[in-house]
CSV table of N, CA and C in Angstrom, one decimal:
chain,number,residue,atom,x,y,z
A,1,MET,N,34.2,98.7,53.4
A,1,MET,CA,33.7,99.1,54.7
A,1,MET,C,34.4,100.4,55.1
A,2,ASP,N,33.6,101.2,55.8
A,2,ASP,CA,34.1,102.5,56.2
A,2,ASP,C,35.0,102.4,57.5
A,3,LYS,N,36.0,103.3,57.6
A,3,LYS,CA,36.7,103.5,58.8
A,3,LYS,C,36.1,104.6,59.6
A,4,TYR,N,36.2,104.4,60.9
A,4,TYR,CA,35.6,105.4,61.9
A,4,TYR,C,36.7,105.9,62.8
A,5,VAL,N,36.7,107.2,63.1
A,5,VAL,CA,37.7,107.8,63.9
A,5,VAL,C,37.1,108.3,65.3
A,6,CYS,N,37.8,108.0,66.3
A,6,CYS,CA,37.4,108.4,67.7
A,6,CYS,C,37.6,109.9,67.9
A,7,GLY,N,36.5,110.6,68.2
A,7,GLY,CA,36.6,112.1,68.4
A,7,GLY,C,37.5,112.5,69.5
A,8,PRO,N,37.5,111.9,70.7
A,8,PRO,CA,38.3,112.3,71.8
A,8,PRO,C,39.8,112.1,71.5
A,9,CYS,N,40.2,110.9,70.9
A,9,CYS,CA,41.7,110.6,70.9
A,9,CYS,C,42.2,110.4,69.4
A,10,GLY,N,41.4,110.3,68.4
A,10,GLY,CA,41.9,110.1,67.1
A,10,GLY,C,42.2,108.7,66.6
A,11,TYR,N,41.9,107.7,67.5
A,11,TYR,CA,42.1,106.3,67.1
A,11,TYR,C,41.2,106.0,65.9
A,12,VAL,N,41.7,105.3,64.9
A,12,VAL,CA,40.9,104.9,63.8
A,12,VAL,C,40.5,103.4,63.8
A,13,TYR,N,39.2,103.1,63.8
A,13,TYR,CA,38.8,101.7,63.7
A,13,TYR,C,38.8,101.4,62.3
A,14,ASP,N,39.6,100.4,61.9
A,14,ASP,CA,39.7,99.9,60.5
A,14,ASP,C,39.1,98.5,60.5
A,15,PRO,N,37.9,98.4,59.8
A,15,PRO,CA,37.3,97.0,59.8
A,15,PRO,C,38.2,95.9,59.2
A,16,ALA,N,39.1,96.3,58.3
A,16,ALA,CA,40.0,95.3,57.8
A,16,ALA,C,40.9,94.7,58.8
A,17,GLU,N,41.2,95.5,59.9
A,17,GLU,CA,42.0,95.0,61.0
A,17,GLU,C,41.2,94.5,62.2
A,18,GLY,N,40.0,95.1,62.4
A,18,GLY,CA,39.3,94.7,63.6
A,18,GLY,C,39.9,95.3,64.8
A,19,ASP,N,39.7,94.6,65.9
A,19,ASP,CA,40.3,95.0,67.2
A,19,ASP,C,40.6,93.7,67.9
A,20,PRO,N,41.6,92.9,67.4
A,20,PRO,CA,41.8,91.6,67.9
A,20,PRO,C,42.2,91.5,69.4
A,21,ASP,N,42.7,92.6,70.0
A,21,ASP,CA,43.0,92.6,71.4
A,21,ASP,C,41.8,92.6,72.2
A,22,ASN,N,40.7,93.0,71.7
A,22,ASN,CA,39.4,93.0,72.4
A,22,ASN,C,38.4,92.0,71.8
A,23,GLY,N,38.9,91.0,71.0
A,23,GLY,CA,38.0,90.0,70.5
A,23,GLY,C,37.2,90.3,69.3
A,24,ILE,N,37.6,91.4,68.6
A,24,ILE,CA,36.9,91.8,67.3
A,24,ILE,C,37.7,91.3,66.1
A,25,LYS,N,37.1,90.4,65.4
A,25,LYS,CA,37.8,89.8,64.3
A,25,LYS,C,38.0,90.8,63.1
A,26,PRO,N,39.1,90.6,62.3
A,26,PRO,CA,39.2,91.4,61.1
A,26,PRO,C,38.0,91.2,60.2
A,27,GLY,N,37.5,92.2,59.5
A,27,GLY,CA,36.4,92.1,58.6
A,27,GLY,C,35.1,92.5,59.3
A,28,THR,N,35.1,92.9,60.6
A,28,THR,CA,33.9,93.3,61.3
A,28,THR,C,33.6,94.8,61.1
A,29,ALA,N,32.5,95.0,60.4
A,29,ALA,CA,32.1,96.4,60.2
A,29,ALA,C,31.8,97.2,61.5
A,30,PHE,N,32.0,98.5,61.5
A,30,PHE,CA,31.8,99.3,62.7
A,30,PHE,C,30.4,99.1,63.2
A,31,GLU,N,29.4,99.0,62.3
A,31,GLU,CA,28.0,98.9,62.6
A,31,GLU,C,27.7,97.6,63.3
A,32,ASP,N,28.6,96.6,63.1
A,32,ASP,CA,28.4,95.2,63.7
A,32,ASP,C,29.2,95.1,65.0
A,33,LEU,N,29.9,96.1,65.5
A,33,LEU,CA,30.5,96.0,66.8
A,33,LEU,C,29.5,95.9,67.9
A,34,PRO,N,29.8,95.2,68.9
A,34,PRO,CA,28.8,95.2,70.1
A,34,PRO,C,28.5,96.6,70.6
A,35,ASP,N,27.3,96.8,71.1
A,35,ASP,CA,26.9,98.1,71.6
A,35,ASP,C,27.8,98.6,72.7
A,36,ASP,N,28.4,97.7,73.4
A,36,ASP,CA,29.2,98.1,74.6
A,36,ASP,C,30.7,98.1,74.2
A,37,TRP,N,31.0,98.0,72.9
A,37,TRP,CA,32.4,98.2,72.5
A,37,TRP,C,32.9,99.6,72.8
A,38,THR,N,34.1,99.8,73.2
A,38,THR,CA,34.6,101.1,73.4
A,38,THR,C,36.0,101.2,72.8
A,39,CYS,N,36.4,102.5,72.6
A,39,CYS,CA,37.7,102.7,72.0
A,39,CYS,C,38.8,102.1,72.8
A,40,PRO,N,39.7,101.3,72.2
A,40,PRO,CA,40.7,100.6,72.9
A,40,PRO,C,41.8,101.5,73.5
A,41,ILE,N,41.8,102.8,73.0
A,41,ILE,CA,42.8,103.7,73.5
A,41,ILE,C,42.3,104.5,74.7
A,42,CYS,N,41.1,105.1,74.5
A,42,CYS,CA,40.6,106.1,75.5
A,42,CYS,C,39.3,105.6,76.2
A,43,GLY,N,38.7,104.6,75.7
A,43,GLY,CA,37.5,104.1,76.3
A,43,GLY,C,36.2,104.8,75.9
A,44,ALA,N,36.3,105.7,74.9
A,44,ALA,CA,35.1,106.4,74.4
A,44,ALA,C,34.1,105.4,73.8
A,45,SER,N,32.8,105.7,73.9
A,45,SER,CA,31.8,104.8,73.4
A,45,SER,C,31.6,105.0,71.9
A,46,LYS,N,30.9,104.0,71.3
A,46,LYS,CA,30.7,104.1,69.8
A,46,LYS,C,30.1,105.4,69.3
A,47,ASP,N,29.3,106.0,70.1
A,47,ASP,CA,28.6,107.2,69.6
A,47,ASP,C,29.5,108.4,69.6
A,48,GLU,N,30.8,108.2,70.0
A,48,GLU,CA,31.8,109.3,69.9
A,48,GLU,C,32.7,109.2,68.7
A,49,PHE,N,32.4,108.2,67.9
A,49,PHE,CA,33.1,107.9,66.6
A,49,PHE,C,32.4,108.6,65.5
A,50,GLU,N,33.2,109.0,64.5
A,50,GLU,CA,32.6,109.6,63.2
A,50,GLU,C,33.2,108.9,62.0
A,51,LYS,N,32.4,108.8,61.0
A,51,LYS,CA,32.9,108.2,59.8
A,51,LYS,C,34.1,109.0,59.2
A,52,GLU,N,35.1,108.3,58.8
A,52,GLU,CA,36.3,109.0,58.3
A,52,GLU,C,36.1,109.4,56.9
């Protein structure tokens, strides 16, 4: 699974780690994140992320 980086702040979403602080389990692909998921660091929307 691909990692995605947040354009505004540089946070990297790693599917192997997920985003447990926001209820996203490890193994969750970026494409499978809820549409309203936002960067846990800066709050940017999914469309501001790019494949690493």
